[in-house]
Protein backbone atom coordinates (compact mmCIF):
# COMPACT_ATOMS: atom_id res chain seq x y z
CA UNK A 1 0.00 0.00 0.00
CA UNK A 2 1.29 3.44 -0.87
CA UNK A 3 2.56 5.45 2.08
CA UNK A 4 -0.15 7.64 3.58
CA UNK A 5 -3.05 5.80 1.91
CA UNK A 6 -5.76 4.71 4.33
CA UNK A 7 -6.67 1.03 4.23
CA UNK A 8 -9.88 -0.18 2.65
CA UNK A 9 -12.48 -0.22 5.45
CA UNK A 10 -15.01 -3.02 5.12
CA UNK A 11 -18.22 -3.54 7.08
CA UNK A 12 -19.79 -6.98 7.44
CA UNK A 13 -23.49 -7.73 7.14
CA UNK A 14 -24.32 -10.49 9.61
CA UNK A 15 -22.19 -12.82 11.69
CA UNK A 16 -22.14 -15.68 9.19
CA UNK A 17 -19.97 -18.76 9.76
CA UNK A 18 -18.12 -18.09 6.50
CA UNK A 19 -16.94 -14.59 7.48
CA UNK A 20 -13.86 -15.47 9.58
CA UNK A 21 -12.50 -17.73 6.84
CA UNK A 22 -13.55 -15.60 3.88
CA UNK A 23 -12.73 -12.13 5.17
CA UNK A 24 -11.50 -11.70 8.75
CA UNK A 25 -8.45 -13.97 8.58
CA UNK A 26 -7.32 -12.80 5.10
CA UNK A 27 -7.76 -9.17 6.19
CA UNK A 28 -5.50 -9.71 9.21
CA UNK A 29 -2.69 -10.57 6.80
CA UNK A 30 -3.49 -7.81 4.30
CA UNK A 31 -2.23 -4.32 5.19
CA UNK A 32 -4.55 -2.76 2.62
CA UNK A 33 -7.74 -3.94 4.35
CA UNK A 34 -9.42 -3.44 7.73
CA UNK A 35 -12.64 -5.14 8.81
CA UNK A 36 -13.99 -2.08 10.58
CA UNK A 37 -17.62 -2.82 11.50
CA UNK A 38 -20.27 -5.52 11.79
CA UNK A 39 -24.04 -5.65 12.14
CA UNK A 40 -26.38 -8.59 12.72
CA UNK A 41 -30.09 -9.17 13.26
CA UNK A 42 -29.23 -9.83 16.92
CA UNK A 43 -26.99 -7.03 18.17
CA UNK A 44 -25.80 -9.23 21.05
CA UNK A 45 -24.50 -11.72 18.53
CA UNK A 46 -22.83 -8.91 16.58
CA UNK A 47 -21.09 -7.69 19.72
CA UNK A 48 -19.82 -11.16 20.51
CA UNK A 49 -18.58 -11.58 16.93
CA UNK A 50 -16.82 -8.20 17.05
CA UNK A 51 -15.16 -8.99 20.37
CA UNK A 52 -13.94 -12.38 19.16
CA UNK A 53 -12.49 -11.03 15.90
CA UNK A 54 -11.22 -7.62 16.97
CA UNK A 55 -13.76 -5.56 15.01
CA UNK A 56 -13.94 -2.03 16.37
CA UNK A 57 -17.51 -0.99 15.62
CA UNK A 58 -20.89 -2.69 16.02
CA UNK A 59 -24.01 -1.30 14.35
CA UNK A 60 -27.52 -1.88 15.61
CA UNK A 61 -28.81 -3.07 12.23
CA UNK A 62 -27.91 -3.55 8.57
CA UNK A 63 -29.29 -0.15 7.59
CA UNK A 64 -26.93 1.63 9.97
CA UNK A 65 -23.95 -0.32 8.69
CA UNK A 66 -24.49 0.43 5.01
CA UNK A 67 -25.06 4.10 5.87
CA UNK A 68 -21.82 4.39 7.89
CA UNK A 69 -19.78 7.14 6.18
CA UNK A 70 -16.54 5.74 7.57
CA UNK A 71 -16.88 2.51 5.58
CA UNK A 72 -15.68 2.12 2.00
CA UNK A 73 -17.13 -1.30 1.26
CA UNK A 74 -19.59 -3.92 2.43
CA UNK A 75 -19.14 -7.69 2.60
CA UNK A 76 -22.49 -9.42 2.03
CA UNK A 77 -22.59 -13.06 3.26
CA UNK A 78 -26.32 -13.04 4.07
CA UNK A 79 -28.66 -15.86 2.95
CA UNK A 80 -29.04 -16.15 -0.83
CA UNK A 81 -32.45 -14.52 -0.96
CA UNK A 82 -31.11 -11.38 0.74
CA UNK A 83 -28.02 -10.86 -1.43
CA UNK A 84 -29.75 -8.65 -3.97
CA UNK A 85 -31.59 -6.48 -1.45
CA UNK A 86 -28.50 -5.61 0.58
CA UNK A 87 -26.12 -5.25 -2.35
CA UNK A 88 -28.64 -2.78 -3.76
CA UNK A 89 -28.75 -0.93 -0.44
CA UNK A 90 -24.96 -0.81 -0.15
CA UNK A 91 -24.62 0.60 -3.66
CA UNK A 92 -27.27 3.21 -2.92
CA UNK A 93 -25.11 4.28 0.02
CA UNK A 94 -22.06 4.59 -2.22
CA UNK A 95 -20.27 1.48 -1.01
CA UNK A 96 -18.23 -1.07 -2.93
CA UNK A 97 -19.54 -4.61 -2.48
CA UNK A 98 -18.02 -8.06 -2.10
CA UNK A 99 -21.07 -10.33 -2.32
CA UNK A 100 -21.07 -14.02 -1.54
CA UNK A 101 -22.23 -16.41 -4.19
CA UNK A 102 -24.76 -16.91 -5.63
CA UNK A 103 -25.00 -13.23 -6.51
CA UNK A 104 -28.79 -13.07 -6.36
CA UNK A 105 -31.84 -15.32 -6.14
CA UNK A 106 -32.35 -15.56 -9.90
CA UNK A 107 -31.34 -14.14 -13.28
CA UNK A 108 -33.87 -11.31 -13.32
CA UNK A 109 -32.58 -9.99 -10.02
CA UNK A 110 -28.98 -10.42 -11.19
CA UNK A 111 -29.72 -8.27 -14.27
CA UNK A 112 -31.22 -5.60 -12.04
CA UNK A 113 -28.27 -5.50 -9.62
CA UNK A 114 -25.74 -5.59 -12.47
CA UNK A 115 -27.41 -2.54 -13.99
CA UNK A 116 -27.31 -0.67 -10.69
CA UNK A 117 -23.67 -1.65 -10.22
CA UNK A 118 -22.74 -0.40 -13.69
CA UNK A 119 -24.37 2.96 -13.00
CA UNK A 120 -22.81 3.28 -9.54
CA UNK A 121 -19.16 3.38 -10.55
CA UNK A 122 -18.42 1.12 -7.58
CA UNK A 123 -16.61 -2.22 -7.53
CA UNK A 124 -19.05 -5.10 -7.18
CA UNK A 125 -17.51 -8.55 -7.04
CA UNK A 126 -19.09 -11.97 -6.64
CA UNK A 127 -17.09 -14.02 -4.15
CA UNK A 128 -16.06 -16.99 -6.27
CA UNK A 129 -12.73 -17.05 -4.48
CA UNK A 130 -11.46 -20.17 -6.29
CA UNK A 131 -11.34 -18.09 -9.48
CA UNK A 132 -8.42 -16.04 -8.11
CA UNK A 133 -6.24 -18.94 -6.97
CA UNK A 134 -3.15 -19.92 -9.04
CA UNK A 135 -4.59 -23.43 -9.47
CA UNK A 136 -7.52 -22.15 -11.52
CA UNK A 137 -5.43 -19.61 -13.39
CA UNK A 138 -2.98 -22.36 -14.37
CA UNK A 139 -5.80 -24.63 -15.56
CA UNK A 140 -7.06 -21.83 -17.83
CA UNK A 141 -3.55 -21.31 -19.15
CA UNK A 142 -3.16 -25.00 -20.05
CA UNK A 143 -6.51 -25.10 -21.83
CA UNK A 144 -5.75 -21.92 -23.76
CA UNK A 145 -2.31 -23.25 -24.78
CA UNK A 146 -3.88 -25.97 -26.90
CA UNK A 147 -1.99 -28.75 -25.13
CA UNK A 148 -5.21 -30.75 -24.73
CA UNK A 149 -6.34 -30.13 -28.29
CA UNK A 150 -9.94 -29.33 -29.11
CA UNK A 151 -12.06 -29.55 -25.95
CA UNK A 152 -14.61 -32.38 -26.03
CA UNK A 153 -16.06 -32.49 -22.49
CA UNK A 154 -16.00 -30.52 -19.23
CA UNK A 155 -17.18 -31.91 -15.90
CA UNK A 156 -17.37 -30.20 -12.50
CA UNK A 157 -18.53 -31.48 -9.13
CA UNK A 158 -19.21 -29.78 -5.81
CA UNK A 159 -20.64 -32.17 -3.23
CA UNK A 160 -20.49 -32.00 0.55
CA UNK A 161 -22.65 -33.45 3.34
CA UNK A 162 -25.18 -31.20 5.07
CA UNK A 163 -27.65 -33.57 6.76
CA UNK A 164 -29.09 -30.88 9.05
CA UNK A 165 -32.24 -30.18 7.06
CA UNK A 166 -33.23 -27.24 9.27
CA UNK A 167 -30.22 -25.34 7.87
CA UNK A 168 -31.16 -22.16 6.00
CA UNK A 169 -29.47 -23.56 2.90
CA UNK A 170 -32.51 -25.83 2.47
CA UNK A 171 -35.00 -22.99 2.98
CA UNK A 172 -36.87 -22.09 -0.21
CA UNK A 173 -37.97 -18.74 1.26
CA UNK A 174 -34.27 -17.81 1.52
CA UNK A 175 -33.49 -19.02 -2.03
CA UNK A 176 -31.96 -22.25 -0.79
CA UNK A 177 -31.17 -25.52 -2.55
CA UNK A 178 -28.14 -27.60 -3.46
CA UNK A 179 -27.81 -26.00 -6.88
CA UNK A 180 -27.72 -22.53 -5.32
CA UNK A 181 -25.29 -23.31 -2.51
CA UNK A 182 -23.01 -26.00 -3.94
CA UNK A 183 -23.99 -26.07 -7.59
CA UNK A 184 -23.24 -22.41 -8.21
CA UNK A 185 -19.58 -23.44 -7.88
CA UNK A 186 -19.92 -26.38 -10.25
CA UNK A 187 -21.72 -24.23 -12.82
CA UNK A 188 -19.08 -21.52 -12.53
CA UNK A 189 -16.23 -24.02 -12.90
CA UNK A 190 -17.88 -25.59 -15.95
CA UNK A 191 -18.29 -22.14 -17.52
CA UNK A 192 -14.73 -21.08 -16.67
CA UNK A 193 -13.09 -24.24 -17.97
CA UNK A 194 -15.54 -24.69 -20.84
CA UNK A 195 -14.96 -21.18 -22.15
CA UNK A 196 -18.56 -19.95 -22.33
CA UNK A 197 -22.03 -20.21 -20.85
CA UNK A 198 -23.51 -23.56 -21.92
CA UNK A 199 -26.99 -24.61 -22.93
CA UNK A 200 -28.70 -26.92 -20.42
CA UNK A 201 -29.68 -30.16 -22.15
CA UNK A 202 -31.26 -31.93 -19.18
CA UNK A 203 -31.30 -31.88 -15.39
CA UNK A 204 -32.36 -34.21 -12.62
CA UNK A 205 -32.88 -33.28 -8.99
CA UNK A 206 -33.03 -35.26 -5.77
CA UNK A 207 -35.47 -33.45 -3.53
CA UNK A 208 -35.53 -32.34 0.07
CA UNK A 209 -39.09 -31.14 -0.45
CA UNK A 210 -41.18 -30.41 -3.58
CA UNK A 211 -39.39 -27.12 -4.22
CA UNK A 212 -35.91 -27.66 -2.76
CA UNK A 213 -33.16 -29.84 -4.23
CA UNK A 214 -30.67 -31.66 -2.01
CA UNK A 215 -28.73 -32.79 -5.10
CA UNK A 216 -28.68 -31.93 -8.80
CA UNK A 217 -27.13 -33.32 -11.97
CA UNK A 218 -27.24 -31.47 -15.30
CA UNK A 219 -25.99 -32.23 -18.80
CA UNK A 220 -24.65 -29.27 -20.78
CA UNK A 221 -23.76 -28.35 -24.35
CA UNK A 222 -21.39 -25.55 -25.29
CA UNK A 223 -21.62 -23.44 -28.45
CA UNK A 224 -18.25 -24.75 -29.69
CA UNK A 225 -19.67 -28.28 -29.69
CA UNK A 226 -18.25 -29.82 -26.54
CA UNK A 227 -20.48 -31.26 -23.85
CA UNK A 228 -20.45 -30.93 -20.09
CA UNK A 229 -21.87 -32.13 -16.83
CA UNK A 230 -22.27 -30.67 -13.36
CA UNK A 231 -22.94 -32.67 -10.22
CA UNK A 232 -23.73 -31.04 -6.89
CA UNK A 233 -25.21 -32.09 -3.60
CA UNK A 234 -25.69 -31.22 0.04
CA UNK A 235 -26.99 -34.70 0.83
CA UNK A 236 -26.61 -37.67 -1.51
CA UNK A 237 -24.44 -40.72 -2.11
CA UNK A 238 -21.73 -38.27 -3.27
CA UNK A 239 -20.81 -37.28 0.28
CA UNK A 240 -17.65 -35.34 -0.60
CA UNK A 241 -16.56 -34.62 -4.14
CA UNK A 242 -14.88 -31.39 -5.22
CA UNK A 243 -13.24 -31.75 -8.60
CA UNK A 244 -13.17 -30.79 -12.25
CA UNK A 245 -12.12 -32.55 -15.47
CA UNK A 246 -11.49 -31.28 -18.98
CA UNK A 247 -11.18 -33.83 -21.79
CA UNK A 248 -9.64 -32.76 -25.06
CA UNK A 249 -8.98 -34.63 -28.28
CA UNK A 250 -5.29 -34.94 -27.33
CA UNK A 251 -5.32 -35.01 -23.54
CA UNK A 252 -7.02 -34.57 -20.21
CA UNK A 253 -6.79 -32.14 -17.30
CA UNK A 254 -7.98 -32.97 -13.79
CA UNK A 255 -8.32 -30.65 -10.80
CA UNK A 256 -8.56 -31.92 -7.24
CA UNK A 257 -10.25 -29.56 -4.78
CA UNK A 258 -10.23 -26.36 -6.82
CA UNK A 259 -12.65 -24.74 -4.35
CA UNK A 260 -10.52 -25.07 -1.19
CA UNK A 261 -6.99 -25.58 -2.53
CA UNK A 262 -5.43 -24.37 0.72
CA UNK A 263 -6.40 -27.72 2.30
CA UNK A 264 -5.18 -29.99 -0.48
CA UNK A 265 -4.82 -29.47 -4.23
CA UNK A 266 -3.56 -31.16 -7.34
CA UNK A 267 -3.58 -30.42 -11.05
CA UNK A 268 -2.78 -33.39 -13.28
CA UNK A 269 -2.34 -33.45 -17.04
CA UNK A 270 -2.12 -36.27 -19.55
CA UNK A 271 -1.19 -35.12 -23.06
CA UNK A 272 1.28 -35.86 -25.88
CA UNK A 273 3.80 -34.08 -23.65
CA UNK A 274 3.45 -36.90 -21.12
CA UNK A 275 1.90 -37.12 -17.68
CA UNK A 276 2.60 -34.64 -14.93
CA UNK A 277 1.15 -33.27 -11.70
CA UNK A 278 1.41 -29.73 -10.41
CA UNK A 279 0.74 -28.43 -6.93
CA UNK A 280 0.16 -24.90 -5.75
CA UNK A 281 0.66 -22.67 -2.70
CA UNK A 282 -1.38 -23.47 0.38
CA UNK A 283 -2.26 -19.80 0.69
CA UNK A 284 -6.04 -19.53 0.93
CA UNK A 285 -8.06 -18.70 -2.16
CA UNK A 286 -9.92 -16.19 0.02
CA UNK A 287 -6.65 -14.29 0.48
CA UNK A 288 -6.13 -14.04 -3.28
CA UNK A 289 -9.73 -12.89 -3.62
CA UNK A 290 -9.31 -10.14 -1.03
CA UNK A 291 -6.11 -9.02 -2.78
CA UNK A 292 -8.10 -8.65 -5.99
CA UNK A 293 -10.97 -6.79 -4.33
CA UNK A 294 -8.62 -4.33 -2.64
CA UNK A 295 -6.67 -3.81 -5.87
CA UNK A 296 -9.89 -3.08 -7.74
CA UNK A 297 -11.14 -0.55 -5.18
CA UNK A 298 -7.82 1.14 -4.41
CA UNK A 299 -6.16 1.04 -7.83
CA UNK A 300 -8.90 0.37 -10.36
CA UNK A 301 -7.59 -3.05 -11.34
CA UNK A 302 -10.08 -5.37 -13.11
CA UNK A 303 -11.80 -8.28 -11.38
CA UNK A 304 -12.72 -11.69 -12.82
CA UNK A 305 -16.08 -12.21 -11.10
CA UNK A 306 -18.05 -9.17 -12.22
CA UNK A 307 -21.81 -8.59 -12.02
CA UNK A 308 -22.02 -9.40 -15.74
CA UNK A 309 -20.32 -12.73 -15.08
CA UNK A 310 -22.80 -13.31 -12.24
CA UNK A 311 -25.70 -12.78 -14.65
CA UNK A 312 -24.28 -15.48 -16.91
CA UNK A 313 -23.92 -17.88 -13.99
CA UNK A 314 -27.43 -17.25 -12.71
CA UNK A 315 -28.78 -17.77 -16.25
CA UNK A 316 -27.39 -21.31 -16.27
CA UNK A 317 -28.64 -21.98 -12.74
CA UNK A 318 -32.16 -20.88 -13.64
CA UNK A 319 -32.08 -23.02 -16.79
CA UNK A 320 -31.10 -26.05 -14.72
CA UNK A 321 -33.98 -25.48 -12.31
CA UNK A 322 -36.39 -25.21 -15.24
CA UNK A 323 -35.02 -28.37 -16.84
CA UNK A 324 -35.40 -30.22 -13.53
CA UNK A 325 -39.01 -29.06 -13.20
CA UNK A 326 -38.40 -26.96 -10.11
CA UNK A 327 -39.44 -23.35 -9.46
CA UNK A 328 -36.88 -20.58 -9.70
CA UNK A 329 -35.64 -19.12 -6.44
CA UNK A 330 -37.09 -15.74 -5.45
CA UNK A 331 -35.70 -12.79 -3.45
CA UNK A 332 -36.58 -12.86 0.24
XYZ file of C-alpha atoms in Angstrom:
332
model
C 0.000 0.000 0.000
C 1.290 3.443 -0.869
C 2.564 5.452 2.078
C -0.152 7.638 3.582
C -3.053 5.802 1.908
C -5.756 4.709 4.333
C -6.670 1.026 4.226
C -9.884 -0.184 2.649
C -12.479 -0.219 5.448
C -15.013 -3.020 5.122
C -18.218 -3.541 7.080
C -19.786 -6.982 7.443
C -23.492 -7.729 7.143
C -24.318 -10.486 9.612
C -22.191 -12.822 11.689
C -22.137 -15.676 9.192
C -19.972 -18.756 9.758
C -18.119 -18.092 6.498
C -16.939 -14.593 7.478
C -13.859 -15.466 9.581
C -12.503 -17.733 6.843
C -13.551 -15.601 3.879
C -12.731 -12.132 5.174
C -11.496 -11.697 8.748
C -8.448 -13.967 8.581
C -7.320 -12.798 5.104
C -7.758 -9.167 6.189
C -5.498 -9.706 9.210
C -2.686 -10.566 6.799
C -3.492 -7.812 4.303
C -2.228 -4.315 5.192
C -4.551 -2.757 2.619
C -7.739 -3.938 4.354
C -9.419 -3.438 7.727
C -12.642 -5.135 8.810
C -13.994 -2.075 10.583
C -17.624 -2.818 11.504
C -20.265 -5.519 11.794
C -24.044 -5.651 12.139
C -26.380 -8.586 12.721
C -30.092 -9.172 13.263
C -29.225 -9.829 16.919
C -26.993 -7.034 18.169
C -25.799 -9.232 21.047
C -24.495 -11.725 18.528
C -22.827 -8.912 16.581
C -21.087 -7.687 19.719
C -19.818 -11.164 20.515
C -18.582 -11.583 16.930
C -16.818 -8.200 17.053
C -15.162 -8.993 20.372
C -13.937 -12.381 19.156
C -12.489 -11.033 15.903
C -11.223 -7.618 16.974
C -13.762 -5.560 15.009
C -13.938 -2.027 16.374
C -17.512 -0.994 15.618
C -20.893 -2.686 16.024
C -24.012 -1.298 14.354
C -27.525 -1.883 15.610
C -28.814 -3.067 12.231
C -27.912 -3.555 8.569
C -29.291 -0.145 7.588
C -26.928 1.627 9.973
C -23.950 -0.323 8.693
C -24.494 0.431 5.006
C -25.056 4.099 5.869
C -21.822 4.392 7.890
C -19.779 7.140 6.177
C -16.536 5.736 7.573
C -16.881 2.509 5.584
C -15.681 2.119 2.005
C -17.129 -1.300 1.255
C -19.589 -3.918 2.431
C -19.144 -7.690 2.604
C -22.487 -9.421 2.028
C -22.591 -13.059 3.260
C -26.323 -13.039 4.066
C -28.660 -15.859 2.952
C -29.038 -16.152 -0.826
C -32.447 -14.516 -0.957
C -31.114 -11.376 0.742
C -28.024 -10.863 -1.425
C -29.746 -8.649 -3.971
C -31.585 -6.475 -1.454
C -28.503 -5.606 0.582
C -26.123 -5.255 -2.348
C -28.639 -2.776 -3.758
C -28.751 -0.929 -0.438
C -24.956 -0.811 -0.148
C -24.618 0.597 -3.662
C -27.269 3.206 -2.925
C -25.113 4.278 0.021
C -22.058 4.591 -2.221
C -20.266 1.485 -1.008
C -18.226 -1.066 -2.934
C -19.535 -4.611 -2.476
C -18.020 -8.061 -2.105
C -21.069 -10.327 -2.324
C -21.072 -14.022 -1.538
C -22.228 -16.411 -4.188
C -24.764 -16.912 -5.634
C -24.995 -13.234 -6.511
C -28.792 -13.074 -6.359
C -31.839 -15.323 -6.136
C -32.353 -15.561 -9.904
C -31.336 -14.143 -13.276
C -33.870 -11.310 -13.324
C -32.580 -9.987 -10.020
C -28.980 -10.423 -11.193
C -29.721 -8.274 -14.275
C -31.218 -5.597 -12.040
C -28.274 -5.498 -9.623
C -25.745 -5.587 -12.468
C -27.409 -2.541 -13.986
C -27.306 -0.670 -10.687
C -23.670 -1.654 -10.221
C -22.738 -0.399 -13.687
C -24.374 2.961 -13.000
C -22.807 3.278 -9.541
C -19.159 3.376 -10.550
C -18.421 1.117 -7.582
C -16.611 -2.216 -7.532
C -19.046 -5.103 -7.181
C -17.510 -8.548 -7.042
C -19.094 -11.971 -6.641
C -17.092 -14.017 -4.150
C -16.063 -16.990 -6.271
C -12.733 -17.054 -4.481
C -11.463 -20.172 -6.292
C -11.338 -18.088 -9.475
C -8.420 -16.044 -8.110
C -6.236 -18.941 -6.975
C -3.146 -19.921 -9.040
C -4.589 -23.429 -9.469
C -7.525 -22.151 -11.522
C -5.427 -19.614 -13.391
C -2.980 -22.362 -14.370
C -5.805 -24.626 -15.565
C -7.060 -21.829 -17.826
C -3.551 -21.310 -19.147
C -3.157 -24.997 -20.045
C -6.512 -25.103 -21.829
C -5.748 -21.924 -23.763
C -2.312 -23.253 -24.776
C -3.879 -25.973 -26.904
C -1.995 -28.747 -25.134
C -5.212 -30.746 -24.731
C -6.336 -30.135 -28.291
C -9.938 -29.328 -29.106
C -12.060 -29.554 -25.950
C -14.615 -32.376 -26.026
C -16.058 -32.486 -22.495
C -16.003 -30.524 -19.230
C -17.181 -31.911 -15.899
C -17.373 -30.201 -12.500
C -18.532 -31.485 -9.126
C -19.214 -29.778 -5.812
C -20.645 -32.170 -3.234
C -20.493 -32.001 0.552
C -22.646 -33.448 3.344
C -25.179 -31.204 5.075
C -27.652 -33.574 6.764
C -29.086 -30.876 9.048
C -32.241 -30.178 7.058
C -33.231 -27.242 9.270
C -30.219 -25.341 7.872
C -31.159 -22.163 5.996
C -29.470 -23.559 2.897
C -32.510 -25.831 2.465
C -35.002 -22.987 2.975
C -36.867 -22.088 -0.213
C -37.972 -18.737 1.263
C -34.273 -17.806 1.520
C -33.493 -19.019 -2.031
C -31.956 -22.253 -0.793
C -31.168 -25.522 -2.545
C -28.142 -27.601 -3.457
C -27.808 -25.998 -6.880
C -27.721 -22.531 -5.319
C -25.290 -23.308 -2.514
C -23.011 -26.005 -3.944
C -23.986 -26.073 -7.593
C -23.237 -22.411 -8.210
C -19.576 -23.437 -7.882
C -19.925 -26.385 -10.255
C -21.721 -24.234 -12.821
C -19.080 -21.521 -12.531
C -16.232 -24.018 -12.900
C -17.878 -25.587 -15.953
C -18.286 -22.144 -17.520
C -14.729 -21.079 -16.666
C -13.091 -24.241 -17.972
C -15.540 -24.695 -20.840
C -14.960 -21.184 -22.146
C -18.558 -19.951 -22.334
C -22.031 -20.209 -20.853
C -23.512 -23.558 -21.919
C -26.989 -24.615 -22.926
C -28.699 -26.921 -20.421
C -29.679 -30.163 -22.153
C -31.264 -31.932 -19.184
C -31.298 -31.880 -15.390
C -32.358 -34.213 -12.623
C -32.885 -33.285 -8.986
C -33.029 -35.258 -5.774
C -35.473 -33.453 -3.528
C -35.525 -32.342 0.065
C -39.090 -31.138 -0.451
C -41.180 -30.414 -3.577
C -39.387 -27.116 -4.218
C -35.908 -27.657 -2.764
C -33.162 -29.845 -4.227
C -30.672 -31.660 -2.011
C -28.734 -32.786 -5.104
C -28.681 -31.933 -8.802
C -27.133 -33.319 -11.971
C -27.237 -31.471 -15.296
C -25.990 -32.226 -18.801
C -24.646 -29.272 -20.777
C -23.759 -28.351 -24.348
C -21.390 -25.546 -25.295
C -21.616 -23.441 -28.445
C -18.245 -24.748 -29.687
C -19.665 -28.276 -29.690
C -18.250 -29.815 -26.544
C -20.480 -31.261 -23.849
C -20.447 -30.935 -20.090
C -21.873 -32.131 -16.828
C -22.271 -30.672 -13.363
C -22.941 -32.673 -10.215
C -23.727 -31.040 -6.888
C -25.215 -32.093 -3.604
C -25.686 -31.219 0.039
C -26.993 -34.700 0.828
C -26.614 -37.666 -1.507
C -24.440 -40.717 -2.115
C -21.728 -38.271 -3.266
C -20.808 -37.280 0.280
C -17.652 -35.343 -0.599
C -16.563 -34.624 -4.140
C -14.877 -31.391 -5.220
C -13.243 -31.745 -8.599
C -13.168 -30.794 -12.254
C -12.124 -32.549 -15.469
C -11.490 -31.280 -18.982
C -11.180 -33.829 -21.789
C -9.639 -32.760 -25.058
C -8.976 -34.632 -28.282
C -5.290 -34.944 -27.331
C -5.318 -35.010 -23.537
C -7.020 -34.568 -20.213
C -6.789 -32.142 -17.305
C -7.980 -32.967 -13.791
C -8.322 -30.654 -10.798
C -8.558 -31.920 -7.238
C -10.253 -29.564 -4.775
C -10.226 -26.363 -6.822
C -12.646 -24.739 -4.345
C -10.521 -25.068 -1.192
C -6.987 -25.583 -2.527
C -5.426 -24.375 0.725
C -6.403 -27.718 2.295
C -5.176 -29.987 -0.484
C -4.819 -29.471 -4.227
C -3.556 -31.158 -7.344
C -3.583 -30.422 -11.055
C -2.783 -33.394 -13.281
C -2.344 -33.451 -17.042
C -2.120 -36.267 -19.550
C -1.190 -35.123 -23.056
C 1.282 -35.863 -25.877
C 3.801 -34.085 -23.651
C 3.449 -36.904 -21.123
C 1.895 -37.117 -17.678
C 2.598 -34.637 -14.928
C 1.149 -33.270 -11.698
C 1.407 -29.731 -10.410
C 0.741 -28.433 -6.927
C 0.161 -24.899 -5.749
C 0.664 -22.668 -2.699
C -1.384 -23.472 0.378
C -2.264 -19.805 0.692
C -6.040 -19.531 0.932
C -8.058 -18.703 -2.162
C -9.921 -16.186 0.018
C -6.647 -14.289 0.481
C -6.131 -14.040 -3.282
C -9.731 -12.890 -3.623
C -9.310 -10.143 -1.035
C -6.107 -9.018 -2.778
C -8.104 -8.654 -5.989
C -10.974 -6.792 -4.327
C -8.617 -4.335 -2.637
C -6.673 -3.810 -5.868
C -9.891 -3.081 -7.740
C -11.139 -0.554 -5.184
C -7.817 1.139 -4.406
C -6.162 1.041 -7.834
C -8.896 0.366 -10.359
C -7.589 -3.055 -11.340
C -10.076 -5.370 -13.110
C -11.805 -8.284 -11.383
C -12.724 -11.685 -12.821
C -16.079 -12.206 -11.098
C -18.045 -9.170 -12.225
C -21.811 -8.590 -12.024
C -22.018 -9.405 -15.740
C -20.317 -12.729 -15.079
C -22.798 -13.306 -12.244
C -25.701 -12.779 -14.647
C -24.278 -15.482 -16.913
C -23.916 -17.877 -13.989
C -27.432 -17.248 -12.714
C -28.781 -17.766 -16.251
C -27.387 -21.308 -16.274
C -28.636 -21.985 -12.736
C -32.164 -20.880 -13.645
C -32.078 -23.018 -16.792
C -31.100 -26.054 -14.718
C -33.982 -25.485 -12.313
C -36.387 -25.207 -15.238
C -35.017 -28.375 -16.842
C -35.395 -30.220 -13.527
C -39.007 -29.058 -13.204
C -38.398 -26.960 -10.106
C -39.443 -23.348 -9.460
C -36.882 -20.583 -9.698
C -35.643 -19.117 -6.436
C -37.088 -15.742 -5.454
C -35.704 -12.787 -3.450
C -36.584 -12.857 0.240
